[in-house]
Coordinates of C-alpha atoms and ligand atoms in Angstrom, one line a residue:
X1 CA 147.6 122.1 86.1
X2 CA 145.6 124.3 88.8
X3 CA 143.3 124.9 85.6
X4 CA 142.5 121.3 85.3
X5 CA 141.8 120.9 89.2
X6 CA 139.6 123.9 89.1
X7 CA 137.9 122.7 85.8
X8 CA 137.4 119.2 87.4
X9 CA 136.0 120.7 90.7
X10 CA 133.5 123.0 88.7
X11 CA 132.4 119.8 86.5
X12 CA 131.9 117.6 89.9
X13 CA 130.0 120.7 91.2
X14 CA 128.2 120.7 88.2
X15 CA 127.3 117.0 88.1
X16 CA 126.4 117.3 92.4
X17 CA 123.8 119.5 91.1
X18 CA 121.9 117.9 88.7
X19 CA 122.3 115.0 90.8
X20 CA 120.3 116.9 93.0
X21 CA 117.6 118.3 90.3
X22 CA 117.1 114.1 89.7
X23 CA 117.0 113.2 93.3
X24 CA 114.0 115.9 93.4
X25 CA 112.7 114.8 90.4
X26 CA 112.4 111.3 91.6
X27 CA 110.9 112.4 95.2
X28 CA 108.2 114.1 93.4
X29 CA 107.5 111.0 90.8
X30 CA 107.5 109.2 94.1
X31 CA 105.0 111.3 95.8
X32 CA 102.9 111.8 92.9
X33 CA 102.6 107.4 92.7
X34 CA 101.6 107.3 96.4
X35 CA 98.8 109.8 95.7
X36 CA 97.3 107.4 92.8
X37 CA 98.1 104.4 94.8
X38 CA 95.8 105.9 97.6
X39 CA 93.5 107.1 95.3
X40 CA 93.2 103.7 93.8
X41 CA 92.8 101.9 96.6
X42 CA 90.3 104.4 98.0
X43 CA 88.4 103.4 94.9
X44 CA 88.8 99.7 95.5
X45 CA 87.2 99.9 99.0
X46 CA 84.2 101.8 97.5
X47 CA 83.4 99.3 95.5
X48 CA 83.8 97.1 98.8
X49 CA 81.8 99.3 100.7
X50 CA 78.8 100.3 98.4
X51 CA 78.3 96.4 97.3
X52 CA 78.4 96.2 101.5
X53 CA 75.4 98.6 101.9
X54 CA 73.2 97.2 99.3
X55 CA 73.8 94.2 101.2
X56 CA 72.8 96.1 104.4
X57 CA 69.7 98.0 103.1
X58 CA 68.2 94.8 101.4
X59 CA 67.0 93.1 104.6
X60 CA 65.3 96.0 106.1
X61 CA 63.9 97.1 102.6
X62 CA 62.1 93.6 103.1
X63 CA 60.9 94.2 106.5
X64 CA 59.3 97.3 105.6
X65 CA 57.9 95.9 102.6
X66 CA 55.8 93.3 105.1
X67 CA 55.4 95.8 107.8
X68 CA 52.2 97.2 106.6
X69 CA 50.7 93.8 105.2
X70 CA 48.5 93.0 107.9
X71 CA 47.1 95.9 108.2
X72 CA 46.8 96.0 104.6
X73 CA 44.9 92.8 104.8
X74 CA 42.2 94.3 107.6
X75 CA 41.7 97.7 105.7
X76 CA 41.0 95.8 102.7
X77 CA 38.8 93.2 104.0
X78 CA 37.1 96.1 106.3
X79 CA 37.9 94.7 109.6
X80 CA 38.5 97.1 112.7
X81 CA 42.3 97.4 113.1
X82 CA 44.2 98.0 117.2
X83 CA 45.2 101.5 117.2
X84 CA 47.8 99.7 119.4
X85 CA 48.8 97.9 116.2
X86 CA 49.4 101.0 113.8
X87 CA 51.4 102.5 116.5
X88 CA 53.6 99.4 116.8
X89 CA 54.0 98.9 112.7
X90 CA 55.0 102.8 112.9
X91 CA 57.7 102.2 115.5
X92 CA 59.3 99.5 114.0
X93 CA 59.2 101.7 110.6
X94 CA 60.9 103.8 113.2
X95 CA 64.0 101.4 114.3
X96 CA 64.2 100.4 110.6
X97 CA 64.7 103.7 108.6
X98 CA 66.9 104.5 111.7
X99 CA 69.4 101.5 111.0
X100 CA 69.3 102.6 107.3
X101 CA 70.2 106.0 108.4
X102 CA 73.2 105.1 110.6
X103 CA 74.5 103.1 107.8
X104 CA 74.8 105.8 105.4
X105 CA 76.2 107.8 108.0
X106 CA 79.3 105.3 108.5
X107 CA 79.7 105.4 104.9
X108 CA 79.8 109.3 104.7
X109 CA 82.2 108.9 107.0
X110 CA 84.4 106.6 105.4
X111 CA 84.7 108.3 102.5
X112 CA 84.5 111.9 103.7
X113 CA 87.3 114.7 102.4
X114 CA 87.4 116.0 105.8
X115 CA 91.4 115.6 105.8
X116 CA 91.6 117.0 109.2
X117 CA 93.4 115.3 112.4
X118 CA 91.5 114.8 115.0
X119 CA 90.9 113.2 118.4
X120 CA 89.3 110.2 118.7
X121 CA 88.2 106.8 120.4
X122 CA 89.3 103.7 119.0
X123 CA 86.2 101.6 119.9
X124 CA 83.7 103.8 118.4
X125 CA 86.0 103.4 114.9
X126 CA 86.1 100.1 115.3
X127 CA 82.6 99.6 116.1
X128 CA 81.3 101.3 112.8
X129 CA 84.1 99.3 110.6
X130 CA 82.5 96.2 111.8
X131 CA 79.4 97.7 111.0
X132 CA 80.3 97.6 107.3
X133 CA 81.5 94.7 107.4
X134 CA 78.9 92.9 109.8
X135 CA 76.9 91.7 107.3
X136 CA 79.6 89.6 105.1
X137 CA 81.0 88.6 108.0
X138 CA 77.4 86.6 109.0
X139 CA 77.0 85.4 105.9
X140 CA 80.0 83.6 105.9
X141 CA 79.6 82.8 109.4
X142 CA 82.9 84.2 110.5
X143 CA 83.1 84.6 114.2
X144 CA 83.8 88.3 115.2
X145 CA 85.4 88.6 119.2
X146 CA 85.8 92.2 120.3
X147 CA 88.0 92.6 123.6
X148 CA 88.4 95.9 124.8
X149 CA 91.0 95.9 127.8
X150 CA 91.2 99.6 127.8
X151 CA 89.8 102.3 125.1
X152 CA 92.4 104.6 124.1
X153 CA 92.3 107.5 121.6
X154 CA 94.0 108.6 118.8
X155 CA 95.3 111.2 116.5
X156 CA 94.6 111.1 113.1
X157 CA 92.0 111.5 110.3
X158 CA 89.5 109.1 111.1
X159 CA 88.5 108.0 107.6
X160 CA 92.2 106.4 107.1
X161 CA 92.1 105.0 109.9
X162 CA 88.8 103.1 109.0
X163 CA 90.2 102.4 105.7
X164 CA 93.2 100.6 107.4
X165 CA 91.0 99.0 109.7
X166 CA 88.7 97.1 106.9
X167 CA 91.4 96.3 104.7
X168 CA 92.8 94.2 107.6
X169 CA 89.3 92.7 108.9
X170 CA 88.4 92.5 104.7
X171 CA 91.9 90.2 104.2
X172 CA 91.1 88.2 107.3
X173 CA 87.9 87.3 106.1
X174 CA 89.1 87.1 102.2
X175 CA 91.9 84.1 103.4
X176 CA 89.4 82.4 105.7
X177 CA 87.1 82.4 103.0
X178 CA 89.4 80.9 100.3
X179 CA 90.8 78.7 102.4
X180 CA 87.6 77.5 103.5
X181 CA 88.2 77.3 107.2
X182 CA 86.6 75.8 109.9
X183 CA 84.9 77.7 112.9
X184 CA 86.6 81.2 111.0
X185 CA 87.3 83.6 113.7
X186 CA 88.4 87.2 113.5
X187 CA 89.6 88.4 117.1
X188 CA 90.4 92.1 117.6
X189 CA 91.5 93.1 121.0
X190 CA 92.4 96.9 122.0
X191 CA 94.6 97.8 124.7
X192 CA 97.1 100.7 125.8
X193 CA 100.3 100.7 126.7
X194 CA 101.5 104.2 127.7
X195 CA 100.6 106.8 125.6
X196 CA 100.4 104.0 122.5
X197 CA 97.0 103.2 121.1
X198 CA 97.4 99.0 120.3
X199 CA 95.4 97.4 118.2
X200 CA 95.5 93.7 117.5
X201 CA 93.7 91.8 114.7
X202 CA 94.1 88.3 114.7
X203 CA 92.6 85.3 112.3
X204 CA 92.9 81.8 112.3
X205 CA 93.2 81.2 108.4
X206 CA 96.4 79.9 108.7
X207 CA 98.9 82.6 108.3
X208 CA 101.0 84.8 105.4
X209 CA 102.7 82.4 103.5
X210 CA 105.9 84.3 102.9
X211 CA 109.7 83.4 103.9
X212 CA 110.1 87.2 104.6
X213 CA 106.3 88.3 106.5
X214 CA 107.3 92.3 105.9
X215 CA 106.9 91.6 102.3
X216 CA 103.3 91.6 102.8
X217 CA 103.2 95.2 102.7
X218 CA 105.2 95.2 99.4
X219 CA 103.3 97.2 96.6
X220 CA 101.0 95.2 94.3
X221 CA 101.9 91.6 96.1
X222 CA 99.1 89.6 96.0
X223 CA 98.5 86.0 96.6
X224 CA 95.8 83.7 96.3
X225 CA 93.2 86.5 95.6
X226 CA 90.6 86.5 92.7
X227 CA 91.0 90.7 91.7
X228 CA 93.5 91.7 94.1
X229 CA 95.3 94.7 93.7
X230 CA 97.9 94.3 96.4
X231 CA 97.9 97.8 97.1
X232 CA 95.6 97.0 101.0
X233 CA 98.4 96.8 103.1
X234 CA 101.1 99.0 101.6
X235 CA 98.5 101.8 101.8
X236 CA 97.5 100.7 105.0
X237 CA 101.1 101.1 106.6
X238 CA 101.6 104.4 105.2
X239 CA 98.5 105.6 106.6
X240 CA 100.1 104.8 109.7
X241 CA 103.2 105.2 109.9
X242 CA 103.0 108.0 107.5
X243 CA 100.2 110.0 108.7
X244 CA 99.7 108.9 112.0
X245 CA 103.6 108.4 113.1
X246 CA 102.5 105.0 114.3
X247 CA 103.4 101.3 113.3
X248 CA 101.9 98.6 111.5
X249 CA 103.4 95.1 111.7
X250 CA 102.6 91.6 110.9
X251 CA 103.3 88.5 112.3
X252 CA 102.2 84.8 111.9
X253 CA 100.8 82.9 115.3
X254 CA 99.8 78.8 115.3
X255 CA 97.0 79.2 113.7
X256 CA 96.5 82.6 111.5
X257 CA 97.8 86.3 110.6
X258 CA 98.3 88.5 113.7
X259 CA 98.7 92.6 112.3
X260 CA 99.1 95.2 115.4
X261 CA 98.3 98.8 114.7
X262 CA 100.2 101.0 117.4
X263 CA 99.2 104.6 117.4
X264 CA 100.4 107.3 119.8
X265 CA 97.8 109.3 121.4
X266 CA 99.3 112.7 121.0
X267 CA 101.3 114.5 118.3
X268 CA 102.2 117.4 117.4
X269 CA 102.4 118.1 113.5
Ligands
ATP301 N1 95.1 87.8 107.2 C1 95.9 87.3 106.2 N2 96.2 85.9 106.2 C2 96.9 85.4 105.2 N3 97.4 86.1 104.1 C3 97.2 87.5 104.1 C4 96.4 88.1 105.1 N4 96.3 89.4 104.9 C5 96.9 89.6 103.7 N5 97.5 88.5 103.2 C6 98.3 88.3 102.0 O1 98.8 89.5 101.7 C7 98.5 89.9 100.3 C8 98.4 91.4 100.2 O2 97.3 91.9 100.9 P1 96.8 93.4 100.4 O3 95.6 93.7 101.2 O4 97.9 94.3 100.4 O5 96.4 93.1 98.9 P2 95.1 92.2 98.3 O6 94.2 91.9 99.4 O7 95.7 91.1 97.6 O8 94.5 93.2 97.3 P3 93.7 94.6 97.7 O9 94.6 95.7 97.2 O10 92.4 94.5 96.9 O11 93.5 94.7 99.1 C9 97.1 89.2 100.1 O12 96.9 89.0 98.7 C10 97.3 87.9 100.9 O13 98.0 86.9 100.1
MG302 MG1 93.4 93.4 100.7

């Protein structure tokens, strides 16, 4: 009899323990998905991104391209040319190549390894999103309101936190696309509250049409998207509440998707 208990209790010891080996197992399956899920959709806003500067580059390439024609004109047909003139052609060569510059530079950003945490102020992340983003967001003539009521900082690695911040603005603009919505407006306000970073983007393309909103973060839901992946958002809260030990929510108002990024200023990892 006491041979069976202790027989039973080394078996149930024995099954604890490789219940334990495939808990572990299943954590690191887990982690190892998240990593390809982030990589994927790191991928995914590449594409996004570099279709986004060939955009940017091809008006200025155009500009430059007629900088020079007048004078061009006058040294050809031997006329005297302003030195005032040259000198202004130059500085708007100038201006150009300097815009051309600063977009690469957001890119390199964007997509930089630097894994590190860092301080940093929310407007000025904000400010070169939207520069990616400015262009498709003319051409679709999508209003873009900016209201900074304070500008707090954050914690965190600031090419995440860009690569939240366009999927959001990039689904906003997706859904007022499709849904081909009049006067489309994106409105973004920043605030503070404490020591809590608060982000608000806001759209008026009529909302998530889900019974349960959180869903939206769900891997690989999609809905009325051409190529979507479904990964945006899920990889988007992770980042933040993740990385950043922050929170990402969404909510529908009267007229669109509202999602709130809150981020505390300060922690200690
Ligand atoms: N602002 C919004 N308004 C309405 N629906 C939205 C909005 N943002 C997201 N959604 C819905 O949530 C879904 C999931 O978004 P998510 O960004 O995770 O994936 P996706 O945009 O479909 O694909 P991708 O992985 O390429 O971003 C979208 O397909 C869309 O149906
Ligand atoms: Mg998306």
């Amino acid at each position: 009899m006491r041979q069976t208990k202790l027989d039973e209790f080394i078996e149930l010891e024995e099954q604890n323990r490789e219940l334990e080996e495939k808990i572990q197992k299943e954590i690191e399956k887990n982690r190892q998905k998240e990593q390809i899920l982030f990589h994927q959709s790191k991928l995914a806003s590449m594409g996004e991104m570099l279709s986004s500067i060939s955009h940017q580059w091809r008006q200025p390439l155009m500009e430059i391209n007629s900088l020079f024609l007048p004078i061009e004109i006058k040294l050809r047909g031997n006329k005297s040319i302003d030195n005032d003139e040259v000198l202004e052609a130059i500085s708007k060569l100038n201006e150009i190549t300097k815009y051309m510059s600063n977009t690469i530079n957001d890119f390199k950003n964007f997509f930089s390894t630097n894994k590190q945490s860092v301080k940093f102020s929310l407007s000025t992340q904000i400010n070169s999103a939207i520069n990616i983003l400015s262009t498709s967001l003319k051409d679709n003539n999508i209003n873009l309101e900016i209201i900074v009521k304070k500008n707090p900082e954050v914690f965190g690695v600031k090419s995440e936190y860009s690569q939240v911040l366009i999927n959001i603005i990039n689904n906003a603009k997706e859904m007022l696309i499709y849904r081909k919505i009049k006067n489309p407006l994106i409105k973004i306000t920043i605030d503070k509250k404490e020591d809590i970073a608060i982000i608000k983007i806001e759209d008026n393309a009529g909302g998530i049409k889900l019974k349960n909103i959180d869903d939206v973060f769900k891997p690989f839901y999609t809905n009325e998207k051409k190529d979507g992946s479904g990964i945006g958002l899920f990889m988007s809260k992770l980042i933040i509440e993740k990385n950043m030990a922050g929170m990402l929510s969404a909510d529908n108002t009267n007229n669109g998707a509202l999602f709130t990024i809150q981020t505390p200023q300060n922690i200690i990892k």
